[in-house]
């Protein structure tokens, strides 16, 4: 559905058109002693370079599993995943993940966390690394907190550092696993603005997993709807709203309610089974 | 400042009570030496060098044995936390041997190594290794998996993963494990020194033992004091900086304690 229509309202890209994702017929089962959970069932998805795609669905619909598979942290049982035409066989620096609760390392300060990934980038001098790290802390407006310890930062600040850490090594794809779910509404809305600005200027391909429909609509070019048991891709919604978007605007609410209605239809159908 | 005052007052009261008990004359000075006689012995033993020499001998044995115990226990703990084979074999052995008081190793150590430094070292290493290994194992297992996953996506693998992620992430547990290992090493060594006379060196335990043989209770009490002081000092010098670091970085001392 509408997989091949060009994205609307995207800034023209430069020469670099990297960050393409191709998911084809991916299935995944989780076998436990008692159960054999069908987490993903024949999921296919094509994400264009620089596109922002949100994956929404109730818990257990396999959206986080799909993100893990694209990240290379989990292998699919069937199907294939390609990033820029290369099969995904494991984690790679071109696809970085921003996790649910901040996965910042408590033994490093904010700057140390941002430097962690940069130190694993080949051919980067020490000075360059520190400059790049500081530049990304500035990008998330936390340069004053470079030397702060993780526990001294608020939840929102931690996720900002996590964002800086994921962006600093300049990945082609940013994978976000419910990065805002633990934050309060005000902090979240501020981060939506910041993320939109960063996406506008940096043009990463972004795959965002969320259970918040408004958030998905506010940020994405396309919203992909999943339903659980087994995890299946049900519908794809194009969101042709101009940017920057305000999560509280009426047009956005219109799109969000359409997605929510679709979500509910699958949810109640499954709940009655 | 106020805390230091309270601490000083506490110990002053303790010594005063001790002195009062000694003065009461209810117990013979052989059973309860007075603070004065203990201080006298300490000064004399410091002056003739016997105390410093014994302390030196003991500390050398302790540090060498402890270092060896950590060098063996730490990697073993990391291995058993990842490999089931190691967990099911060496892990079970460690659990069993940890419960064995290290004094029990002394007869074997004497048979194997004779009256030598080797026997001392063996007992200390046996006392240290297993508790360090078990603490490391527990620590490495308690690392939130999201750290390992985040590190993997950024390209951390193999040796880098061990040294830059697993080790620092389990630091709170490592420090408590090292501390426990230190306590075990100290106990093992004292037991060994009290039971075994080794001709190559005369440690604090032996000084204590001969105090008993000579009915010189002020010597026994004085050596006990020195042992306690060294324990306190080790805590402040070796472990307090790590615990401060953990407290500062992790924002909690519940885990580092």
XYZ file of C-alpha atoms in Angstrom:
530
model
C 0.000 0.000 0.000
C 1.473 3.262 -1.186
C 4.933 1.786 -0.825
C 6.331 3.410 -3.907
C 4.867 6.883 -3.881
C 7.560 9.492 -3.265
C 7.737 11.018 0.194
C 6.104 14.394 0.507
C 7.664 17.378 2.201
C 11.172 16.062 2.277
C 14.151 18.315 1.832
C 15.967 17.439 -1.403
C 18.766 15.055 -0.657
C 22.388 15.588 -1.598
C 24.449 13.099 -3.566
C 24.385 10.678 -0.720
C 21.370 8.419 -0.921
C 22.375 5.852 1.642
C 20.229 4.482 4.407
C 17.848 2.343 2.430
C 16.218 -0.557 4.262
C 14.558 -3.566 2.711
C 12.635 -6.057 4.811
C 11.250 -9.004 2.863
C 9.047 -11.801 4.178
C 10.530 -11.686 7.672
C 9.134 -14.140 10.212
C 10.267 -14.792 13.757
C 9.256 -17.272 16.441
C 10.332 -17.199 20.061
C 10.448 -20.653 21.519
C 10.103 -20.962 25.252
C 9.619 -24.171 27.225
C 5.860 -23.819 27.306
C 5.158 -21.743 24.280
C 6.075 -21.018 20.723
C 5.317 -17.339 20.184
C 4.889 -16.204 16.614
C 6.394 -12.741 16.984
C 6.507 -11.724 13.340
C 4.637 -13.184 10.397
C 5.817 -12.509 6.847
C 6.591 -8.810 7.246
C 7.798 -6.798 4.263
C 8.722 -3.142 4.300
C 10.770 -0.824 2.139
C 12.238 2.324 3.685
C 13.766 4.930 1.415
C 16.991 6.753 2.266
C 16.258 9.674 4.579
C 12.721 8.561 5.256
C 11.148 8.684 8.715
C 8.957 5.661 9.376
C 7.052 4.923 12.578
C 6.051 1.423 13.604
C 2.979 1.417 15.852
C 0.941 -1.307 17.439
C -0.064 -2.745 20.772
C 2.494 -4.571 22.871
C 3.306 -8.011 21.573
C 2.851 -7.040 17.924
C 6.501 -7.645 17.152
C 7.446 -4.061 16.295
C 10.417 -4.075 18.673
C 11.450 -7.489 17.380
C 11.463 -6.102 13.853
C 13.661 -3.225 15.018
C 16.065 -5.719 16.623
C 16.201 -7.695 13.403
C 16.937 -4.582 11.341
C 19.609 -3.635 13.902
C 21.168 -7.073 13.482
C 20.730 -7.949 17.159
C 18.287 -10.765 16.333
C 18.261 -13.091 13.326
C 14.952 -13.706 11.551
C 13.750 -17.298 11.152
C 12.601 -16.593 7.625
C 12.943 -13.773 5.118
C 15.752 -11.300 4.606
C 16.811 -7.805 5.571
C 19.036 -5.628 3.453
C 20.594 -2.281 4.242
C 21.733 -0.402 1.128
C 21.616 -3.663 -0.773
C 23.830 -5.541 1.677
C 22.288 -8.400 3.692
C 22.144 -7.661 7.422
C 24.054 -10.354 9.311
C 24.805 -8.552 12.567
C 24.962 -5.147 14.232
C 26.761 -2.509 12.257
C 27.901 1.036 12.797
C 25.684 2.335 9.981
C 22.560 1.360 11.926
C 22.607 2.616 15.489
C 19.924 2.056 18.085
C 18.458 4.362 20.684
C 16.862 2.196 23.347
C 13.727 2.294 25.452
C 15.173 3.251 28.784
C 18.364 5.081 28.276
C 21.065 2.531 27.815
C 23.696 5.075 28.769
C 26.717 3.609 30.520
C 26.792 4.743 34.162
C 30.572 4.315 34.410
C 31.081 7.084 31.836
C 30.000 10.719 31.941
C 27.846 12.273 29.212
C 30.823 13.048 26.972
C 32.314 9.605 27.590
C 29.072 8.016 26.477
C 28.991 9.985 23.234
C 32.678 9.151 22.686
C 32.111 5.414 23.170
C 30.774 4.795 19.680
C 33.181 7.297 18.114
C 36.171 5.402 19.497
C 35.052 2.402 17.465
C 35.022 4.402 14.238
C 38.269 3.731 12.368
C 40.559 6.556 11.200
C 39.360 9.123 13.683
C 41.917 11.034 15.734
C 41.464 11.846 19.382
C 40.880 15.544 18.749
C 38.404 14.822 16.008
C 36.527 12.434 18.270
C 36.193 14.930 21.092
C 35.176 17.683 18.678
C 32.535 15.481 17.072
C 31.217 14.405 20.472
C 30.982 17.988 21.712
C 29.319 19.035 18.486
C 26.621 16.412 19.030
C 26.141 17.365 22.656
C 25.614 20.915 21.357
C 23.112 19.550 18.855
C 21.002 18.174 21.720
C 21.677 21.346 23.760
C 23.653 19.603 26.469
C 27.196 20.856 25.897
C 27.183 22.316 29.402
C 26.574 18.839 30.806
C 29.467 17.101 29.054
C 31.072 16.174 32.348
C 27.846 15.290 34.159
C 27.325 11.763 35.427
C 24.394 9.818 34.065
C 22.513 9.718 37.360
C 22.711 13.502 37.601
C 20.737 13.943 34.381
C 16.938 13.994 34.138
C 15.131 11.401 32.043
C 14.781 13.800 29.128
C 18.434 14.816 29.285
C 19.491 11.169 29.326
C 17.556 10.463 26.173
C 19.152 13.533 24.597
C 22.587 12.146 25.412
C 21.466 8.778 24.042
C 20.391 10.564 20.843
C 23.752 12.326 20.616
C 25.532 9.012 21.194
C 23.564 7.362 18.400
C 24.076 10.258 15.960
C 27.752 10.981 16.634
C 29.239 8.090 14.603
C 27.154 9.399 11.669
C 25.051 6.283 11.011
C 22.926 6.023 7.882
C 19.999 4.645 9.840
C 18.771 5.541 13.303
C 16.639 2.903 15.001
C 14.580 4.198 17.916
C 12.952 1.738 20.298
C 10.258 3.646 22.247
C 12.791 6.285 23.243
C 10.217 8.683 24.692
C 7.906 6.279 26.488
C 9.323 6.909 29.961
C 9.246 10.709 29.735
C 6.633 13.180 30.911
C 4.447 14.901 28.295
C 6.185 18.301 28.322
C 9.672 16.830 28.001
C 8.406 14.574 25.252
C 6.926 17.415 23.213
C 10.145 19.389 23.479
C 12.038 16.355 22.201
C 9.628 15.987 19.255
C 10.533 19.521 18.186
C 14.232 18.837 18.613
C 14.091 15.531 16.794
C 12.219 17.098 13.874
C 14.862 19.807 13.631
C 17.693 17.288 13.802
C 16.058 15.064 11.212
C 15.545 18.059 8.921
C 19.208 19.013 9.071
C 20.859 15.587 9.309
C 18.610 13.548 7.008
C 18.987 10.161 8.601
C 16.719 7.291 7.794
C 14.767 6.823 11.006
C 12.749 3.837 12.123
C 10.773 4.664 15.265
C 8.971 2.061 17.340
C 6.243 3.499 19.535
C 2.845 2.698 20.969
C 1.937 6.385 20.953
C -0.049 7.068 17.771
C 0.180 10.872 17.970
C 3.927 10.635 18.386
C 4.126 8.334 15.368
C 2.021 10.678 13.225
C 3.826 13.797 14.395
C 7.270 12.542 13.456
C 6.909 10.194 10.498
C 6.491 10.333 6.744
C 4.743 7.001 7.000
C 3.114 5.211 9.893
C 3.162 1.430 9.723
C 0.506 -0.368 11.729
C 1.107 -3.772 13.322
C -1.287 -6.166 15.004
C -0.344 -8.900 17.453
C -0.589 -12.722 17.632
C 1.101 -13.184 15.271
C 2.834 -9.870 14.673
C 1.680 -8.717 11.262
C 2.024 -5.572 9.207
C -1.538 -4.406 8.603
C -1.624 -0.953 7.085
C 0.641 1.867 5.990
C -0.509 5.475 6.377
C 1.129 8.332 4.494
C 1.347 11.498 6.566
C 1.639 14.351 4.062
C 1.594 17.124 6.683
C 4.003 20.048 6.369
C 6.913 20.257 8.807
C 7.711 21.230 11.461
C 4.604 19.678 12.928
C 2.891 20.539 16.158
C 1.648 17.464 17.983
C -1.355 19.419 19.265
C -2.539 20.662 15.863
C -5.984 19.740 14.559
C -4.799 18.282 11.229
C -2.422 16.008 13.060
C -5.243 14.886 15.333
C -7.255 13.957 12.252
C -4.537 11.613 11.023
C -3.947 10.253 14.494
C -7.599 9.378 15.011
C -7.678 7.536 11.695
C -4.661 5.463 12.698
C -6.117 4.887 16.162
C -9.417 3.711 14.666
C -7.577 1.209 12.481
C -5.478 0.104 15.435
C -8.583 -0.456 17.538
C -10.295 -2.477 14.821
C -7.443 -5.013 14.802
C -7.037 -4.912 18.518
C -10.640 -5.652 19.430
C -10.863 -8.282 16.714
C -7.891 -10.073 18.241
C -9.064 -9.565 21.787
C -12.307 -11.359 20.977
C -10.518 -14.387 19.600
C 34.570 17.825 61.961
C 31.629 16.973 64.148
C 31.739 13.386 62.934
C 35.450 13.151 63.736
C 34.775 14.484 67.214
C 32.056 11.937 67.853
C 34.318 9.131 66.617
C 37.184 10.338 68.835
C 34.861 10.542 71.806
C 33.572 7.035 71.156
C 37.046 5.520 71.156
C 38.108 7.573 74.172
C 35.163 6.159 76.124
C 36.051 2.658 74.957
C 39.667 2.992 76.153
C 38.518 4.611 79.428
C 36.168 1.697 80.101
C 38.998 -0.717 79.386
C 41.284 1.187 81.735
C 38.597 1.231 84.426
C 38.170 -2.523 84.139
C 41.921 -3.038 84.420
C 42.092 -0.740 87.464
C 39.187 -2.471 89.210
C 41.551 -5.390 89.870
C 38.867 -8.009 89.384
C 40.866 -9.681 86.635
C 44.542 -10.529 86.722
C 46.727 -8.482 84.353
C 47.508 -11.758 82.551
C 43.880 -12.055 81.549
C 43.231 -8.364 80.987
C 46.301 -6.279 80.258
C 45.825 -2.557 80.868
C 45.889 -0.047 77.978
C 49.107 1.303 79.456
C 50.946 -2.016 79.296
C 49.740 -2.572 75.718
C 50.956 0.887 74.704
C 54.254 0.188 76.432
C 54.713 -3.025 74.456
C 53.784 -1.292 71.218
C 56.358 1.468 71.781
C 59.075 -1.019 72.705
C 58.298 -3.286 69.763
C 58.293 -0.279 67.430
C 61.622 0.872 68.851
C 63.401 -2.476 68.472
C 61.944 -2.944 65.006
C 60.317 -6.315 65.657
C 56.799 -5.012 65.079
C 57.611 -3.262 61.809
C 59.487 -6.301 60.559
C 56.592 -8.620 61.374
C 54.132 -6.212 59.762
C 56.309 -6.052 56.658
C 56.505 -9.843 56.389
C 52.762 -10.223 56.867
C 51.824 -7.480 54.403
C 54.133 -8.887 51.755
C 52.525 -12.335 52.068
C 49.081 -10.800 52.082
C 49.571 -8.609 49.021
C 51.259 -11.316 46.955
C 48.645 -13.920 47.901
C 45.777 -11.503 47.352
C 47.094 -10.375 43.988
C 47.424 -13.997 42.879
C 43.933 -14.818 44.162
C 42.430 -11.889 42.256
C 44.455 -12.677 39.134
C 43.012 -16.205 39.135
C 39.528 -15.514 40.518
C 38.573 -12.541 38.348
C 39.051 -14.158 34.920
C 37.522 -17.402 36.211
C 34.462 -15.454 37.373
C 34.115 -13.766 33.979
C 34.476 -17.128 32.234
C 31.921 -18.887 34.421
C 29.444 -16.061 33.874
C 29.520 -16.665 30.116
C 30.361 -20.326 29.612
C 28.047 -22.947 31.007
C 30.821 -25.538 30.969
C 32.943 -23.441 33.330
C 29.901 -22.623 35.452
C 28.988 -26.306 35.868
C 32.534 -27.397 36.668
C 34.803 -24.789 38.227
C 31.761 -22.811 39.392
C 30.473 -25.664 41.535
C 33.966 -26.343 42.827
C 34.327 -22.673 43.783
C 31.010 -22.638 45.585
C 32.081 -25.647 47.621
C 35.594 -24.475 48.334
C 34.371 -21.018 49.333
C 32.519 -22.529 52.260
C 35.658 -24.371 53.364
C 37.465 -22.320 56.037
C 40.957 -21.780 54.711
C 42.500 -23.064 57.958
C 41.529 -26.479 56.650
C 44.112 -26.094 53.872
C 47.006 -25.779 56.308
C 47.740 -29.509 56.849
C 47.800 -30.124 53.098
C 49.782 -26.970 52.428
C 52.436 -28.081 54.918
C 52.663 -31.525 53.318
C 52.917 -30.126 49.823
C 55.113 -27.108 50.370
C 56.824 -27.820 53.711
C 57.487 -25.054 56.197
C 57.894 -22.450 53.490
C 56.478 -19.225 52.092
C 54.834 -21.407 49.467
C 52.594 -22.972 52.091
C 51.527 -19.528 53.374
C 50.838 -18.285 49.894
C 48.859 -21.373 49.013
C 46.534 -20.904 51.986
C 45.976 -17.220 51.190
C 45.350 -17.880 47.501
C 42.869 -20.624 48.374
C 41.119 -18.252 50.743
C 40.889 -15.443 48.182
C 40.335 -16.974 44.751
C 36.914 -18.528 45.202
C 35.166 -15.603 46.824
C 36.566 -13.226 44.190
C 35.495 -15.615 41.460
C 31.956 -15.945 42.798
C 31.570 -12.178 43.282
C 32.828 -11.518 39.733
C 30.480 -14.141 38.340
C 27.513 -12.615 40.157
C 28.531 -9.132 39.036
C 28.920 -10.007 35.382
C 25.529 -11.725 35.402
C 23.743 -8.730 36.912
C 24.685 -6.332 34.112
C 21.544 -4.973 32.438
C 21.422 -6.596 29.002
C 20.636 -3.252 27.386
C 24.267 -2.147 28.017
C 25.591 -5.148 26.119
C 23.074 -4.600 23.317
C 23.889 -0.909 23.000
C 27.612 -1.701 22.947
C 27.089 -4.362 20.268
C 25.261 -1.985 17.943
C 28.127 0.502 18.262
C 30.567 -2.166 17.162
C 31.973 -3.340 20.477
C 32.964 -7.000 20.403
C 35.495 -9.464 21.776
C 38.241 -8.007 23.923
C 36.851 -4.481 23.650
C 33.494 -5.706 24.928
C 35.116 -7.384 27.931
C 37.342 -4.518 28.959
C 35.130 -1.539 28.069
C 31.659 -2.858 28.842
C 31.450 -6.040 30.926
C 34.219 -5.123 33.390
C 33.183 -1.514 34.070
C 29.500 -2.462 34.139
C 30.144 -5.042 36.834
C 32.420 -2.716 38.797
C 30.026 -2.296 41.741
C 30.022 -6.056 42.218
C 33.715 -6.401 41.520
C 34.635 -3.925 44.227
C 32.493 -5.683 46.812
C 33.937 -8.994 45.647
C 37.506 -7.705 45.902
C 36.724 -6.381 49.340
C 35.342 -9.695 50.440
C 38.366 -11.408 48.912
C 40.620 -9.106 50.904
C 38.854 -10.008 54.144
C 39.196 -13.701 53.321
C 42.887 -13.320 52.465
C 43.543 -11.541 55.725
C 41.766 -14.238 57.760
C 43.512 -17.073 55.958
C 46.907 -15.539 56.440
C 46.403 -14.934 60.163
C 45.225 -18.523 60.637
C 48.241 -19.800 58.741
C 50.698 -17.610 60.631
C 49.282 -18.565 64.014
C 49.387 -22.305 63.284
C 52.595 -22.535 61.341
C 56.022 -21.268 62.168
C 57.878 -20.496 59.016
C 61.575 -19.951 59.248
C 61.753 -17.628 56.273
C 59.834 -14.864 58.021
C 58.212 -13.943 61.282
C 54.815 -12.335 60.735
C 52.180 -10.692 62.923
C 50.356 -13.971 63.458
C 53.496 -15.543 64.804
C 54.093 -12.535 67.029
C 50.616 -13.044 68.424
C 51.175 -16.769 68.821
C 54.401 -16.261 70.813
C 52.676 -13.672 72.954
C 50.297 -16.406 73.983
C 53.096 -18.923 74.567
C 54.904 -16.431 76.787
C 51.717 -15.483 78.602
C 52.368 -11.902 77.437
C 48.781 -10.814 76.941
C 49.746 -7.204 76.323
C 51.636 -8.478 73.270
C 48.599 -10.473 72.092
C 46.285 -7.488 72.502
C 48.779 -5.117 70.895
C 49.195 -7.341 67.845
C 45.411 -7.682 67.583
C 45.197 -3.891 67.571
C 47.768 -3.668 64.791
C 45.856 -6.254 62.757
C 42.633 -4.273 63.161
C 44.409 -1.029 62.220
C 45.885 -2.571 59.074
C 42.425 -3.826 58.128
C 40.964 -0.357 58.565
C 43.810 1.256 56.671
C 43.494 -1.187 53.772
C 39.832 -0.359 53.578
C 40.542 3.369 53.432
C 43.495 3.173 51.052
C 42.539 0.308 48.759
C 38.760 0.376 48.591
C 37.447 3.763 49.686
C 38.603 5.517 46.469
C 36.792 2.928 44.357
C 33.669 3.225 46.434
C 33.764 7.008 46.152
C 34.104 6.645 42.390
C 31.122 4.289 42.278
C 29.109 6.584 44.471
C 29.870 9.568 42.259
C 29.266 7.839 38.938
C 26.417 5.478 39.718
C 24.780 7.846 42.167
C 24.254 5.094 44.683
C 26.351 3.422 47.321
C 23.847 0.668 47.937
C 25.446 -1.405 45.195
C 29.014 -0.392 45.898
C 28.774 -1.102 49.607
